[in-house]
Backbone as CSV, one residue per row, in Angstrom:
resi,resn,N_x,N_y,N_z,CA_x,CA_y,CA_z,C_x,C_y,C_z
1,UNK,63.395,69.534,67.039,63.020,68.597,65.855,62.819,67.069,66.571
2,UNK,63.262,67.138,67.652,62.875,65.605,68.281,61.348,65.806,68.830
3,UNK,60.937,66.953,69.014,59.784,66.867,69.096,58.720,66.718,68.044
4,UNK,59.008,67.216,66.817,57.905,67.198,65.547,58.516,65.654,65.095
5,UNK,59.548,65.305,65.181,59.975,63.710,64.708,60.342,63.843,63.265
6,UNK,60.928,65.106,62.569,61.405,65.053,61.536,62.648,66.008,61.718
7,UNK,63.358,65.849,60.461,64.480,66.813,60.471,64.508,67.698,59.308
8,UNK,65.041,68.703,59.379,65.031,69.651,58.173,66.111,69.266,57.248
9,UNK,66.137,69.578,55.980,66.726,69.106,54.958,67.289,70.149,54.307
10,UNK,68.603,69.758,53.719,69.478,70.910,53.099,69.734,70.074,51.429
11,UNK,69.588,70.752,50.579,69.923,70.206,49.248,70.927,70.874,48.252
12,UNK,71.834,70.030,47.592,72.798,70.346,46.684,72.797,69.845,45.237
13,UNK,72.761,70.460,44.514,72.884,69.836,43.074,74.355,69.948,42.603
14,UNK,74.747,68.572,42.522,76.248,68.212,42.409,76.920,68.027,40.671
15,UNK,77.569,68.543,40.400,78.028,68.277,39.074,78.959,67.017,39.243
16,UNK,78.600,65.994,38.666,79.212,64.513,38.577,80.496,64.504,37.882
17,UNK,80.801,65.772,37.028,81.977,65.998,36.034,83.156,66.261,37.133
18,UNK,83.084,67.378,37.963,83.981,68.036,38.394,83.650,68.442,40.032
19,UNK,82.784,67.510,40.410,82.341,67.657,41.592,81.845,68.801,42.554
20,UNK,81.754,70.055,41.721,81.241,71.307,41.973,79.546,71.289,42.823
21,UNK,79.406,71.788,43.448,77.593,71.682,43.793,77.606,73.171,44.132
22,UNK,76.130,73.060,44.177,75.086,74.461,43.876,73.700,74.002,45.032
23,UNK,73.872,74.866,46.240,73.106,75.021,47.380,71.756,75.026,46.383
24,UNK,70.474,74.381,46.708,68.959,74.420,46.221,68.259,75.080,47.193
25,UNK,68.235,74.292,48.373,67.382,74.791,49.460,68.024,74.403,50.659
26,UNK,67.675,75.448,51.635,68.231,75.123,53.412,67.245,74.821,54.153
27,UNK,67.504,73.915,55.087,66.311,73.581,56.161,64.894,73.656,55.705
28,UNK,64.778,72.695,54.730,63.609,72.137,54.106,62.625,71.276,55.155
29,UNK,61.741,71.798,55.586,60.981,70.814,56.669,59.569,70.061,55.232
30,UNK,60.653,69.154,54.724,59.893,68.340,53.546,60.874,67.666,53.112
31,UNK,60.458,66.873,51.603,61.274,66.237,51.046,61.494,66.579,49.798
32,UNK,62.641,66.213,49.031,63.010,66.629,47.499,63.099,65.697,46.548
33,UNK,62.547,65.429,45.611,62.491,64.690,44.520,62.990,65.074,43.057
34,UNK,63.734,64.200,42.164,64.153,64.606,40.727,62.625,64.330,40.009
35,UNK,62.475,65.195,38.457,61.465,64.894,37.682,61.957,63.913,37.181
36,UNK,61.546,63.223,36.057,61.490,61.864,35.412,62.790,62.262,34.495
37,UNK,62.976,63.295,33.661,63.740,63.745,32.820,64.808,64.744,33.304
38,UNK,64.904,64.725,34.740,66.015,65.603,35.235,66.292,67.115,35.235
39,UNK,65.172,67.749,34.694,64.790,69.202,34.519,64.737,69.949,35.735
40,UNK,63.812,69.177,36.640,63.424,69.983,37.879,63.741,69.177,39.151
41,UNK,63.589,69.739,40.206,63.785,69.071,41.538,62.251,69.588,42.081
42,UNK,61.602,68.982,42.636,60.137,69.125,43.165,60.216,68.716,44.607
43,UNK,59.449,69.720,45.391,59.411,69.356,46.980,58.320,70.065,47.253
44,UNK,57.382,69.537,48.523,56.450,70.027,49.285,56.937,70.876,50.515
45,UNK,56.746,72.052,50.747,56.927,72.536,51.819,55.945,72.719,53.249
46,UNK,56.213,71.790,54.055,55.059,71.804,54.959,54.809,72.716,55.813
47,UNK,55.766,73.851,56.044,55.656,75.128,56.839,54.549,76.022,55.675
48,UNK,55.161,76.334,54.504,54.382,76.798,53.430,53.320,76.428,52.948
49,UNK,53.296,75.258,53.077,51.867,74.399,52.400,51.776,74.256,51.015
50,UNK,52.738,74.527,50.459,52.822,74.419,48.909,53.915,73.730,48.258
51,UNK,53.860,73.320,46.899,54.865,72.675,46.073,55.471,73.612,45.200
52,UNK,56.783,73.327,45.258,57.756,73.945,44.579,58.719,73.406,43.792
53,UNK,59.107,73.989,42.950,60.223,73.497,41.546,61.568,74.245,42.025
54,UNK,62.503,73.827,41.331,63.847,74.428,41.276,63.985,73.749,39.754
55,UNK,64.524,74.629,38.766,65.157,74.344,37.524,66.123,74.319,37.704
56,UNK,66.878,72.947,37.072,68.265,72.641,37.172,68.749,73.763,36.177
57,UNK,68.222,73.920,35.189,69.281,74.708,33.915,69.178,76.240,34.376
58,UNK,68.243,76.827,35.022,68.306,78.353,35.214,68.458,78.602,36.758
59,UNK,68.184,77.663,37.726,68.329,77.708,39.045,67.207,78.222,39.847
60,UNK,66.074,78.545,38.723,64.941,79.551,39.284,64.073,78.608,40.341
61,UNK,63.658,79.002,41.534,62.595,78.541,42.555,61.088,79.169,42.268
62,UNK,60.441,78.048,42.211,58.850,78.530,41.942,57.784,77.844,42.897
63,UNK,56.834,78.864,43.253,55.726,78.362,44.055,55.156,78.102,42.790
64,UNK,54.631,76.610,42.559,53.768,76.155,41.547,52.077,76.030,41.806
65,UNK,52.059,75.978,43.146,50.453,75.427,43.503,50.068,76.751,44.207
66,UNK,50.537,77.882,44.249,49.888,79.082,45.200,48.735,79.769,44.335
67,UNK,48.325,79.185,43.054,47.171,79.769,42.220,46.272,78.721,42.350
68,UNK,46.461,77.506,42.630,45.221,76.935,42.546,44.161,77.020,44.161
69,UNK,43.054,77.317,43.742,42.201,77.856,45.175,41.844,77.217,45.985
70,UNK,41.988,75.451,45.471,41.620,74.790,46.973,43.038,74.500,47.430
71,UNK,42.987,73.669,48.654,44.087,73.496,49.563,44.713,72.025,48.922
72,UNK,46.121,72.327,48.883,46.646,70.973,48.551,47.243,70.160,49.752
73,UNK,46.917,70.722,50.881,47.101,69.902,51.864,45.903,69.406,52.529
74,UNK,46.385,68.376,53.264,45.039,67.868,53.969,43.894,68.623,54.740
75,UNK,43.057,69.190,54.232,42.204,70.113,54.775,41.115,69.654,56.031
76,UNK,41.282,68.524,56.297,40.702,67.729,57.457,41.393,67.428,58.657
77,UNK,42.874,67.647,58.665,43.611,67.453,59.577,43.741,68.196,60.488
78,UNK,43.582,67.681,61.997,43.317,68.608,63.146,44.226,68.088,64.339
79,UNK,45.303,67.535,63.858,46.217,67.224,65.112,47.129,68.136,64.956
80,UNK,47.945,68.362,66.070,48.849,69.677,66.446,49.990,69.685,66.003
81,UNK,49.929,69.618,64.696,51.157,69.786,63.599,50.683,70.300,62.062
82,UNK,51.698,70.573,61.659,51.505,70.983,60.240,50.855,69.670,59.354
83,UNK,50.003,70.250,58.599,49.269,68.922,57.806,49.972,68.672,56.406
84,UNK,49.666,67.190,55.972,50.649,66.859,55.236,49.762,67.240,53.779
85,UNK,50.590,67.083,52.576,50.035,67.175,51.317,49.214,65.981,50.769
86,UNK,48.265,66.387,49.741,47.583,64.963,49.302,48.570,64.228,48.404
87,UNK,49.563,64.971,47.823,50.704,64.056,46.939,50.259,64.677,45.616
88,UNK,51.444,63.865,44.979,51.543,64.344,43.278,51.019,62.885,42.679
89,UNK,50.283,62.946,41.587,49.890,62.032,40.774,51.081,61.267,39.818
90,UNK,51.747,62.521,39.039,52.571,62.033,38.157,53.176,63.143,37.683
91,UNK,54.379,63.177,36.713,54.866,64.225,36.051,54.250,63.703,34.454
92,UNK,54.304,64.640,33.386,54.009,64.274,32.067,55.297,63.931,31.238
93,UNK,55.353,63.811,30.258,56.243,63.586,29.143,57.319,64.693,29.079
94,UNK,58.443,64.449,29.141,59.347,65.678,28.791,59.409,66.541,30.259
95,UNK,59.038,66.253,31.335,58.732,67.228,32.470,57.846,68.190,32.014
96,UNK,56.792,68.443,31.302,56.084,69.230,31.038,54.897,69.725,32.183
97,UNK,54.383,68.917,32.763,53.550,69.249,33.414,53.561,68.221,34.559
98,UNK,52.896,68.714,35.836,52.946,67.852,37.094,51.456,67.460,37.341
99,UNK,50.980,66.580,37.919,49.645,66.288,38.301,49.735,66.422,40.047
100,UNK,48.906,67.122,40.231,48.794,67.504,41.627,47.368,67.253,42.111
101,UNK,47.545,66.665,43.342,46.016,66.230,44.273,45.753,67.607,44.905
102,UNK,44.105,67.649,44.939,43.628,68.544,46.403,42.740,67.372,46.953
103,UNK,41.689,67.834,47.748,41.153,66.668,48.502,40.392,65.687,47.372
104,UNK,40.204,66.027,46.548,39.077,65.702,45.853,39.578,65.130,44.030
105,UNK,40.148,66.310,43.331,40.412,66.311,42.333,42.006,66.670,41.901
106,UNK,42.269,66.577,40.481,43.355,66.400,40.151,43.933,67.868,39.045
107,UNK,45.022,68.490,39.460,45.131,69.764,38.795,46.325,69.546,37.799
108,UNK,46.732,69.916,36.877,47.551,70.326,35.913,48.432,71.357,36.027
109,UNK,49.576,71.224,36.495,50.338,72.334,36.932,51.690,72.423,36.116
110,UNK,52.191,74.088,35.757,53.018,74.169,35.012,54.406,74.248,36.002
111,UNK,55.528,73.080,35.875,56.640,73.464,36.595,57.538,74.640,36.795
112,UNK,56.937,75.321,35.531,57.736,76.931,35.509,57.102,77.851,36.127
113,UNK,55.766,77.494,36.465,55.025,78.551,37.028,54.068,79.732,35.957
114,UNK,54.536,79.581,34.557,54.182,80.310,33.814,52.535,80.591,33.384
115,UNK,52.222,79.448,33.179,50.490,79.025,33.187,49.727,78.759,34.387
116,UNK,48.449,79.422,34.348,47.928,78.906,35.801,47.340,77.486,35.490
117,UNK,47.254,76.892,36.911,46.900,75.373,37.140,45.487,75.535,36.204
118,UNK,45.392,73.947,35.878,43.810,73.536,35.285,43.502,72.341,36.052
119,UNK,42.269,72.684,36.430,41.312,71.536,37.048,40.982,70.594,36.135
120,UNK,41.885,69.383,36.154,42.108,68.254,35.371,40.813,67.439,35.414
121,UNK,39.994,67.205,36.273,38.778,66.735,36.471,37.793,67.572,36.615
122,UNK,38.018,68.642,36.199,36.912,69.980,35.723,36.129,69.884,37.162
123,UNK,36.475,69.611,38.413,35.711,69.900,39.496,34.989,69.084,39.761
124,UNK,34.896,67.681,38.822,33.507,66.861,39.171,33.819,66.127,40.575
125,UNK,35.131,66.327,40.920,35.133,65.885,42.306,34.896,66.282,43.432
126,UNK,35.047,67.490,43.654,34.548,68.235,44.722,33.081,68.506,44.642
127,UNK,32.437,68.496,43.369,31.270,68.602,43.079,30.233,67.462,43.812
128,UNK,30.693,66.668,43.293,30.111,65.146,43.726,30.904,64.049,44.787
129,UNK,31.709,65.120,45.593,32.425,64.641,46.470,33.250,63.113,46.417
130,UNK,33.795,63.203,45.206,34.480,62.016,44.806,36.018,62.140,44.603
131,UNK,36.900,61.550,45.514,38.051,61.638,45.682,38.813,60.776,44.326
132,UNK,39.517,61.453,43.459,40.269,60.689,42.229,41.563,60.787,42.491
133,UNK,42.065,59.560,42.376,43.484,59.222,42.528,44.030,58.205,41.251
134,UNK,45.258,58.676,40.733,45.884,57.976,39.423,46.111,56.559,39.978
135,UNK,45.906,55.695,39.303,46.300,54.333,39.092,47.225,53.745,38.125
136,UNK,48.629,53.659,38.521,49.663,53.706,37.291,49.683,51.888,37.150
137,UNK,49.439,51.721,35.988,49.066,50.247,35.238,50.364,49.937,34.719
138,UNK,51.479,50.692,34.612,52.252,50.111,34.024,53.673,50.757,34.529
139,UNK,54.323,49.631,35.622,55.063,50.187,36.393,56.509,50.634,35.864
140,UNK,56.674,50.503,34.507,57.945,50.770,34.124,57.994,52.133,33.780
141,UNK,56.594,52.757,33.714,56.752,53.812,32.857,56.848,55.026,34.205
142,UNK,57.759,55.755,34.212,57.893,56.715,35.451,57.473,58.173,35.116
143,UNK,56.662,58.251,33.839,55.899,59.629,33.710,54.519,59.215,32.855
144,UNK,53.724,60.241,32.367,52.757,59.812,31.608,52.846,60.564,30.237
145,UNK,52.682,59.548,29.036,52.951,59.862,27.992,51.817,60.816,27.304
146,UNK,52.196,61.618,26.517,50.964,62.581,25.796,49.789,61.857,25.606
147,UNK,48.492,62.094,26.176,47.190,61.295,25.669,47.191,60.027,26.102
148,UNK,47.822,59.485,26.837,47.965,58.048,27.435,46.795,57.715,28.222
149,UNK,46.422,56.623,28.513,45.104,56.511,29.036,45.396,56.353,30.588
150,UNK,44.594,56.967,31.079,44.893,57.476,32.806,43.866,56.826,33.685
151,UNK,44.051,55.901,34.353,42.917,55.151,35.073,43.075,55.874,36.588
152,UNK,41.740,56.355,37.100,41.630,56.893,38.224,40.779,56.072,39.246
153,UNK,41.186,55.779,40.211,40.227,55.438,41.558,39.301,56.565,41.899
154,UNK,38.311,56.150,42.393,37.245,56.791,42.887,36.414,56.537,43.990
155,UNK,36.327,57.134,45.009,35.598,57.035,46.111,34.654,58.353,46.629
156,UNK,33.548,57.930,46.629,32.595,58.868,46.822,32.167,59.217,48.384
157,UNK,32.442,59.993,48.861,32.504,60.474,50.195,31.027,60.419,50.756
158,UNK,29.969,60.407,50.131,28.578,60.811,50.353,28.012,59.112,50.568
159,UNK,28.370,58.431,49.549,27.556,57.263,49.588,28.619,55.937,49.927
160,UNK,30.000,56.327,50.019,30.972,55.287,50.266,31.207,54.286,49.069
161,UNK,30.391,54.919,47.903,30.956,53.676,47.108,32.317,54.150,46.276
162,UNK,32.773,52.700,45.711,34.268,52.573,45.124,33.942,52.621,43.863
163,UNK,34.805,52.814,42.853,34.954,52.686,41.332,36.364,53.142,40.393
164,UNK,36.323,53.325,39.400,37.188,53.835,38.643,36.542,54.559,37.433
165,UNK,37.379,55.621,36.978,37.259,56.414,35.888,38.216,56.715,34.907
166,UNK,37.948,56.772,33.903,39.104,56.960,32.540,38.890,58.234,32.144
167,UNK,40.418,58.483,31.873,40.796,59.706,31.375,41.940,59.756,30.722
168,UNK,42.000,60.572,29.257,43.495,60.752,28.477,44.472,61.838,29.374
169,UNK,45.627,61.562,29.470,46.872,62.131,30.222,46.679,63.653,29.167
170,UNK,47.422,64.347,30.029,47.202,65.848,29.242,47.957,65.582,27.885
171,UNK,47.781,66.141,26.718,48.305,66.345,25.691,48.984,67.298,25.600
172,UNK,50.233,67.308,24.343,50.918,68.418,24.163,50.144,69.789,23.719
173,UNK,49.115,69.850,22.773,48.524,70.894,22.595,47.556,71.429,23.697
174,UNK,47.570,70.804,24.930,46.542,71.445,25.921,45.088,70.906,25.910
175,UNK,44.745,70.009,24.602,43.292,69.378,24.539,43.111,68.208,25.564
176,UNK,41.858,68.050,25.893,41.626,67.130,26.671,40.070,66.399,26.834
177,UNK,40.573,64.953,27.152,38.755,64.431,26.989,38.136,64.465,28.126
178,UNK,36.514,64.436,28.171,36.098,64.195,29.459,36.164,62.976,30.254
179,UNK,36.198,63.184,31.575,35.889,61.998,32.363,34.981,60.897,32.000
180,UNK,35.437,59.844,31.957,34.486,58.414,31.746,34.361,57.508,32.710
181,UNK,33.071,57.394,33.150,32.875,56.676,34.763,32.999,55.177,33.760
182,UNK,33.966,54.434,34.646,33.923,52.951,34.457,33.012,51.954,35.148
183,UNK,33.139,52.579,36.310,32.113,51.924,37.530,32.115,52.732,38.642
184,UNK,31.137,52.687,39.317,30.894,53.238,40.716,29.657,52.511,41.649
185,UNK,30.126,51.941,42.465,29.149,51.472,43.416,29.544,50.739,44.478
186,UNK,28.779,50.370,45.257,28.796,49.894,46.793,29.639,48.575,46.613
187,UNK,31.138,48.581,46.209,31.970,47.365,46.460,33.278,47.893,46.544
188,UNK,34.021,47.004,47.168,35.432,47.275,47.071,36.134,46.910,45.689
189,UNK,37.168,47.421,45.375,37.980,47.026,44.220,39.433,47.382,44.725
190,UNK,40.199,45.981,44.280,41.386,46.200,44.555,42.457,45.429,43.394
191,UNK,43.471,45.746,43.156,44.560,44.790,42.685,44.306,45.196,41.159
192,UNK,43.718,46.288,40.610,43.612,46.686,39.257,44.983,46.334,38.315
193,UNK,44.611,45.646,37.280,45.826,45.655,36.775,45.429,45.318,34.798
194,UNK,46.182,45.743,34.074,45.783,45.844,32.521,46.561,44.947,31.815
195,UNK,46.223,44.175,30.702,47.206,43.752,29.952,48.013,44.793,29.242
196,UNK,49.209,44.313,28.579,50.047,45.254,27.469,49.767,45.367,26.652
197,UNK,48.857,44.362,25.837,48.316,44.393,24.482,46.949,44.771,23.740
198,UNK,46.187,43.969,24.715,44.732,44.391,24.297,43.909,45.062,25.395
199,UNK,44.135,45.764,26.145,43.415,46.640,27.113,42.410,45.738,27.746
200,UNK,42.800,44.707,28.469,41.959,43.811,29.401,42.264,43.854,30.651
201,UNK,41.393,44.437,31.459,41.495,44.627,32.689,41.332,43.282,33.506
202,UNK,42.131,43.109,34.902,41.464,42.277,35.770,41.587,42.882,36.971
203,UNK,40.680,42.747,38.245,40.802,43.443,39.454,39.694,42.376,40.281
204,UNK,39.815,42.722,41.856,39.316,41.945,42.637,38.253,42.792,43.253
205,UNK,36.798,42.337,43.341,35.849,42.873,43.440,34.950,42.195,44.596
206,UNK,34.527,42.958,45.990,33.956,42.171,46.898,33.022,43.478,47.760
207,UNK,32.532,42.664,48.804,31.988,43.821,50.027,31.521,42.727,51.262
208,UNK,31.068,43.607,52.207,30.903,42.706,53.673,30.397,41.711,53.147
209,UNK,28.917,41.334,52.384,28.505,39.975,52.430,28.745,39.180,51.027
210,UNK,29.719,39.501,50.258,29.970,39.096,49.265,31.926,38.990,49.127
211,UNK,32.248,37.522,49.202,33.688,37.505,49.311,34.328,37.990,48.089
212,UNK,35.701,38.695,48.237,36.292,39.079,47.108,36.731,38.101,45.855
213,UNK,36.286,38.533,44.707,36.597,37.377,43.427,37.490,38.096,42.465
214,UNK,37.958,37.408,41.712,38.578,38.146,40.361,37.766,38.037,39.061
215,UNK,37.553,39.708,38.607,36.933,39.669,37.351,37.688,40.343,36.323
216,UNK,37.252,40.237,35.053,38.208,40.417,33.778,36.961,41.490,33.251
217,UNK,37.439,42.647,32.390,36.859,43.295,31.820,37.559,44.137,30.549
218,UNK,36.716,44.934,29.568,37.482,45.388,28.780,36.910,46.915,28.916
219,UNK,36.016,47.442,28.314,35.723,48.832,28.213,34.776,49.414,29.294
220,UNK,33.668,47.806,29.527,32.711,48.520,30.665,32.689,47.650,31.665
221,UNK,33.033,48.147,33.032,33.054,47.196,34.095,32.161,46.640,34.893
222,UNK,31.150,47.396,34.286,29.794,46.919,34.919,29.388,45.535,34.327
223,UNK,29.827,45.270,33.349,29.933,44.032,32.571,30.798,43.004,32.514
224,UNK,31.414,43.121,33.822,32.739,42.201,33.970,32.458,41.049,34.204
225,UNK,33.204,40.181,33.663,33.288,38.309,33.739,34.180,37.941,34.988
226,UNK,33.080,37.165,36.043,33.682,36.669,37.236,34.783,35.481,36.699
227,UNK,35.749,35.323,37.258,36.855,34.422,37.084,36.957,33.421,38.207
228,UNK,36.643,33.954,39.473,36.849,33.201,40.336,35.394,33.098,41.462
229,UNK,35.916,31.606,42.151,35.014,31.597,43.355,35.464,31.559,44.702
230,UNK,35.679,32.257,45.103,36.664,31.941,46.583,35.924,31.377,47.577
231,UNK,34.803,31.653,47.775,33.893,31.040,48.772,32.731,30.802,48.561
232,UNK,32.708,29.529,47.863,31.217,28.719,47.402,30.493,28.609,48.578
233,UNK,31.001,28.375,49.639,30.260,27.639,50.723,29.537,28.566,51.381
234,UNK,29.689,30.185,51.036,29.173,31.038,51.806,27.527,31.205,51.399
235,UNK,27.232,30.471,50.516,25.868,30.291,50.039,25.066,29.442,51.251
236,UNK,25.630,28.458,51.795,25.087,27.780,52.790,24.389,28.326,53.860
237,UNK,24.926,29.524,54.287,24.814,30.350,55.480,24.224,31.765,55.264
238,UNK,22.920,32.012,56.062,22.689,33.581,56.048,23.528,34.479,56.425
239,UNK,24.209,35.113,55.403,25.752,35.850,55.969,25.163,37.348,55.583
240,UNK,25.598,38.106,56.618,25.521,39.653,56.772,24.049,40.095,57.134
């Protein structure tokens, strides 16, 4: 273990009323976490290269990603060790679903493993070489509510473009809306935030020859309003 730099972990579920405990998993090469509503314990097994859940009511352990046809671990990793997972975007309301990443896309996964995983970004990411990642805009929310707006960052591998896409979170009835591109272009974007009431977004936008400035937008990020001028003296020089 000193060679790998990690320790194997054993987890127990403890009854806070009487102190009794039940072993969940022994010597895991990975880390455990609770679902927001406490119905499941989730972990990624570095050796088995899949995500697993433990149902706190039934004690059932399920491999929830073995039916995803793409790799949920870093497929480009070439260092002499087990590759890490791409990660989890979020749980949904009532612990109904988990959103799991592959290299490009986002999959909606049943924590009980009864229904097959669904590529929630419709394979657009892998087809267009765009990496989608969930951007949580309300830090107080620990899960995605049914049908709530879900902002995704986007990075296109072939063009090196960055941007954002919008999609509604999974609904209880399973229906979903298609991806909506908010912006994708030769820029860097940071610090995306959203107002709580009227859906106004602010973000920093810049690139090599353009100093980053603050912009605001509503539904069309391509028509964002510039709010700052951080480097006005740059126009006096031949830059870039």
